XYZ file of C-alpha atoms in Angstrom:
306
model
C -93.756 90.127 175.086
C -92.737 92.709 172.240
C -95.068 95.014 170.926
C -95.381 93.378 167.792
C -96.809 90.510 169.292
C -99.156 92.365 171.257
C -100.831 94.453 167.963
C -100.839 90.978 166.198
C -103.039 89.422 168.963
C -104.821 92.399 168.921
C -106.183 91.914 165.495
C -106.067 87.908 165.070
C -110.206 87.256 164.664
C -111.350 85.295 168.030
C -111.945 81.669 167.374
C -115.119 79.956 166.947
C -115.622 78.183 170.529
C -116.536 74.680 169.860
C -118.239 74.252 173.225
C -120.479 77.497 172.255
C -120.713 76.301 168.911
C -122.305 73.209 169.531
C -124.904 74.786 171.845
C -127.238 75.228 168.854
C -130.587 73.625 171.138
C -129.655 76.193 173.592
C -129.837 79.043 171.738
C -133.322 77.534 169.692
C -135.222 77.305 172.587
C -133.481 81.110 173.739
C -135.143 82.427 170.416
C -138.787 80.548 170.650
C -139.312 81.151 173.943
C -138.647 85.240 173.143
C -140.685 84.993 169.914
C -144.042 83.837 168.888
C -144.227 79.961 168.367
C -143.187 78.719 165.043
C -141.485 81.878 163.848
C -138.290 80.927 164.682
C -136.841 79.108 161.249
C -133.582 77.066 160.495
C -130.101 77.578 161.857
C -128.308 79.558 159.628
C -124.790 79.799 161.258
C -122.222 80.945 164.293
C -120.139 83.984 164.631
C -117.735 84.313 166.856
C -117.910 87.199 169.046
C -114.736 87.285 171.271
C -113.228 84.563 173.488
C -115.951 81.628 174.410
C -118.813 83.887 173.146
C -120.718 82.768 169.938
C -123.859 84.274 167.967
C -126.439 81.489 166.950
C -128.306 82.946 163.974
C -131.995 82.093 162.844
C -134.224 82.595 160.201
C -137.132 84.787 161.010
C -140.964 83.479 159.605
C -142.575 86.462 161.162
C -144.548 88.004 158.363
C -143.252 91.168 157.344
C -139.679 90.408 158.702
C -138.110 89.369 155.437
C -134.448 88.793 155.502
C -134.571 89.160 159.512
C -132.958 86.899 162.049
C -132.837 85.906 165.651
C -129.580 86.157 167.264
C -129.048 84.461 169.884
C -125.506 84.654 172.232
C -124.385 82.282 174.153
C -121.024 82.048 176.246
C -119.164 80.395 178.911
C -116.462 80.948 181.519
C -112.470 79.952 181.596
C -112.280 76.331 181.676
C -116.002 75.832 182.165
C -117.680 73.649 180.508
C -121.348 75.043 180.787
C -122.799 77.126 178.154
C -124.999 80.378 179.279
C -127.214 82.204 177.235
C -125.929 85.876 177.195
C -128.986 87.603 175.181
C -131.305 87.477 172.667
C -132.627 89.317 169.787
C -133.833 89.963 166.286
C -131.455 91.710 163.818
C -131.787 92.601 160.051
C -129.732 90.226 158.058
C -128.036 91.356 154.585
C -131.037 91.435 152.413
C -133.246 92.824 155.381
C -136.577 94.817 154.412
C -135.949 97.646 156.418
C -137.777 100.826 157.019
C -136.351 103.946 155.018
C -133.326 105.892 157.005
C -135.080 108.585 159.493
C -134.896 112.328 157.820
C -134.876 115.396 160.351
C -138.449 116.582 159.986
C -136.854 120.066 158.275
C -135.851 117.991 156.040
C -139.284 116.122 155.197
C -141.114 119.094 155.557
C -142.767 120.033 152.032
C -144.904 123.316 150.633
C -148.369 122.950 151.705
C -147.301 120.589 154.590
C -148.668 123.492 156.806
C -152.170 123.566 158.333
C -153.931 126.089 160.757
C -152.198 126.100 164.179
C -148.977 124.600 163.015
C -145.525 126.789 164.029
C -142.805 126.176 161.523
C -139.371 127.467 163.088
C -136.667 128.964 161.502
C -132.757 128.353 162.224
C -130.749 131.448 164.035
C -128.052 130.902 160.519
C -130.908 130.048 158.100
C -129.264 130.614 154.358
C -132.435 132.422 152.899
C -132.493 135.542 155.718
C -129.940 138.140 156.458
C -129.913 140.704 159.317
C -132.566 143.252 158.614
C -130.572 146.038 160.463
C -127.173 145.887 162.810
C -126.260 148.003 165.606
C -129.478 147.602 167.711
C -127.558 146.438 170.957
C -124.343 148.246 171.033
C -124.517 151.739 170.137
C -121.163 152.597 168.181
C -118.398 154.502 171.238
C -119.035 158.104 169.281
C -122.891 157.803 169.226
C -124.563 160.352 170.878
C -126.663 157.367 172.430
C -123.763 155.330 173.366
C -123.578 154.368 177.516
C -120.131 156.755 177.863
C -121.379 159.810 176.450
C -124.782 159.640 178.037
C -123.721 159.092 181.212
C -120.932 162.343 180.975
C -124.091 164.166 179.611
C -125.801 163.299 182.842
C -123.267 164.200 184.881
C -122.543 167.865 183.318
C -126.088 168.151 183.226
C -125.876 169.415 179.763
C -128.616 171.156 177.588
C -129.018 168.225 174.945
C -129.823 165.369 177.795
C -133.385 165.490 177.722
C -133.545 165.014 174.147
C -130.421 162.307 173.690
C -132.065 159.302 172.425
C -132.545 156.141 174.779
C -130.137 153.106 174.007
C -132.200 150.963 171.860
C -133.971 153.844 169.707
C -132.117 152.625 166.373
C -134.705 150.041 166.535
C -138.071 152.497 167.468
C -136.380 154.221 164.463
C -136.357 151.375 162.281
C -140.243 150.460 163.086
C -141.491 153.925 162.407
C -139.421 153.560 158.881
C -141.095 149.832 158.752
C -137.923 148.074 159.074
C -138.325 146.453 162.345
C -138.304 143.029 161.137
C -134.741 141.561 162.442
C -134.054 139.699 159.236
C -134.918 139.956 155.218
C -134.554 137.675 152.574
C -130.611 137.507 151.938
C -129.706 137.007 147.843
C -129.990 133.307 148.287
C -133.260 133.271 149.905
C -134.555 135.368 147.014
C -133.063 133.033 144.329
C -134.752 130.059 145.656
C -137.945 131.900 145.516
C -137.119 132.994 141.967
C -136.477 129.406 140.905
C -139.943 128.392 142.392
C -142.080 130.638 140.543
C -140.220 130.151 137.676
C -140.845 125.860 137.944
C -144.709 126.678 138.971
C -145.463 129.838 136.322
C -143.103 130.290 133.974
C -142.433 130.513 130.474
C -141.546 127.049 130.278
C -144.691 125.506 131.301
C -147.538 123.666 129.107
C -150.101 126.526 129.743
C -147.450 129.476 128.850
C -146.242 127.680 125.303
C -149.865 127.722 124.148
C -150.445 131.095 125.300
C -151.447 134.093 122.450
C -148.939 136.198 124.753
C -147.038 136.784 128.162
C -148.227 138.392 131.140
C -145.687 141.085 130.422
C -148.066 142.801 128.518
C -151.669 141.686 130.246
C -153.389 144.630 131.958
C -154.296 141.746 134.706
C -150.479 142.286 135.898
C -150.121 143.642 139.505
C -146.352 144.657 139.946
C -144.168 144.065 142.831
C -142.233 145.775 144.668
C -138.377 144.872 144.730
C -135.711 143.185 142.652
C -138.264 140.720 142.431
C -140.633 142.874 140.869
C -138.231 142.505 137.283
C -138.857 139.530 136.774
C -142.328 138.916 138.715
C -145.732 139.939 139.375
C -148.672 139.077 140.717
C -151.899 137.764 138.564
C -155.131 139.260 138.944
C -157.784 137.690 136.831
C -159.732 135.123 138.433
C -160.193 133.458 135.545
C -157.015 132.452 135.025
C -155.250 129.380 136.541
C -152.531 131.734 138.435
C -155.465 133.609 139.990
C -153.579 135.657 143.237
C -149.859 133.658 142.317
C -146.570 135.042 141.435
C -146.190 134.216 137.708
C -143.171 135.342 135.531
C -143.334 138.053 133.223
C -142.787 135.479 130.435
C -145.943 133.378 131.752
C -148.742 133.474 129.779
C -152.743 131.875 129.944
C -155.717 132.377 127.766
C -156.945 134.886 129.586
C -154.831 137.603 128.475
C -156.257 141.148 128.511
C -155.402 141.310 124.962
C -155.868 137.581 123.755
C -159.389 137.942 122.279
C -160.832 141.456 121.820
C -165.290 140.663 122.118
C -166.810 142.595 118.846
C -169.669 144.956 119.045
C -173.293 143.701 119.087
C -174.353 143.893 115.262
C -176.656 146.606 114.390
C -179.161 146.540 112.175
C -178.738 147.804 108.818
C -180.498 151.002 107.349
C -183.786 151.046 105.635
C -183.793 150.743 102.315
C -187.304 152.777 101.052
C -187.350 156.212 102.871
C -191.340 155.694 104.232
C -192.117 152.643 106.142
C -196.080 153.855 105.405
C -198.637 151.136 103.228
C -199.711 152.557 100.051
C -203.207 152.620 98.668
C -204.678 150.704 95.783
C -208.152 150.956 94.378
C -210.007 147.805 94.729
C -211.990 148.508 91.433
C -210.001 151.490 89.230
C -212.433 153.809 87.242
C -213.618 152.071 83.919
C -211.725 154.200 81.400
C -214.859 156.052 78.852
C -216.252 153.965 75.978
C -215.450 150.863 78.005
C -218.814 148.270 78.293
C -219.699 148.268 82.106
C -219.045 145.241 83.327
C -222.132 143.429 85.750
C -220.502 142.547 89.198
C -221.014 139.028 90.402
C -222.990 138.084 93.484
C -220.742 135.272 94.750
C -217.396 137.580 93.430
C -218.842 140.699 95.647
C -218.727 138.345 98.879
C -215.377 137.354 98.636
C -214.331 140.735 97.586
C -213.004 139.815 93.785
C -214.142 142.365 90.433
């Protein structure tokens, strides 16, 4: 047999056994007897598998299995004549409702997924971080705390052993200068933050386009520190909506320092007359002389008219 032959039989499709073919009662009873009673619909077909070994597919009526079917496999030996159920089992079909495709849970993870107790780790080759400092294991060969030089030290007996460093004192060095931690935000870690604050407060959102001005010039603006800290800060009025968030300096809300100055209490204007004392008027002035004396009424002398 040539090699030719050999590949062609290789990838000739097996033939549909008509022995397993025709075992279509076998493989119903096969599926109802493995599923619930009257879920198990109409044939829908036979695939062939390999040599003597068939598929019998059904339709599935178990609610929420759309589109599913029961497959049940059935073969038989060379030259036998009896057909033997191999297994059974329910498979999404073409138009299957299936379940959405599983996502690593780094990957489904969201902001403000987090709750009390909850331990979020980060990768060893994370993109956002960077070594914080290098050299902490290995010493370089010409350091003064490197393993060859302290040990000749040691063995001379010299004057500067007692105060060569330990091995490992780059990194007491580094957490008396506060730079213990390991690793820092690298230049990607800090542009994804960047693009954050800019989506959340920055100059292109609702509250910032109606704004009277931007938080560049609020006196509510707490700087930070950093590379950061040109193009960020932190907000400080608790009356604004980006109360204690990192807002762009081109971020803006109506409760800029500046937006509305309050005016002064009014104050009540200056007397006019310069005495606030009454005057006096005589009741009855002083007949002028040659004038006929008038007699006073009784009734006008109680109510107090002349």
């Amino acid at each position: 047999m040539s090699a030719a032959t050999t590949r062609s039989r290789a990838r000739r499709a097996p033939a549909l056994d008509r022995l397993c073919a025709e075992a279509v009662d076998l493989a119903r009873e096969a599926a109802e007897e493995a599923a619930a009673p009257g879920v198990v619909g109409a044939h829908v077909g036979a695939v062939a598998e390999g040599d003597r070994v068939v598929t019998h597919l059904f339709e599935c009526a178990e609610p929420g299995y759309r589109g599913w079917r029961w497959a049940v496999t059935v073969a038989r030996a060379s030259r036998a004549k009896n057909v033997t159920l191999d297994e059974t089992v329910l498979l999404p079909g073409p138009d299957a409702l299936l379940a959405p495709e599983w996502v690593p849970w780094s990957e489904r993870l969201r902001p403000g997924d987090m709750g009390p107790g909850d331990l979020l780790p980060t990768e060893a080759d994370d993109p956002r971080l960077e070594p914080g400092y290098a050299g902490e294991d290995e010493p370089p060969p010409d350091s003064a705390v490197s393993e060859e030089l302290t040990d000749r030290a040691e063995a001379e007996d010299a004057e500067f052993v007692s105060r060569t460093p330990s091995r490992g004192a780059i990194a007491a060095v580094a957490e008396e200068l506060g730079m213990r931690r390991a690793r820092v935000l690298s230049r990607y870690g800090l542009h994804m933050a960047a693009d954050r604050w800019e989506e959340a407060y920055g100059a292109k959102t609702p509250m910032a386009q109606a704004a009277p001005a931007s938080c560049v010039s609020c006196g509510f603006l707490m700087a930070v520190g950093g590379s950061l800290g040109q193009a960020f800060g932190v907000c400080a009025n608790e009356f604004s909506p980006a109360d204690g968030r990192v807002v762009s300096l081109d971020y803006g809300c109506g409760g800029h320092s500046e937006a509305a100055v309050m005016p002064k209490p009014p104050r009540p204007a200056e007397p006019v007359l310069d005495s606030m004392a009454a005057d006096a008027f005589p009741l009855h002035p002083t007949p002028s002389p040659g004038s006929v004396p008038v007699v006073p009424d009784p009734a006008s002398e109680d109510l107090g008219h002349s």
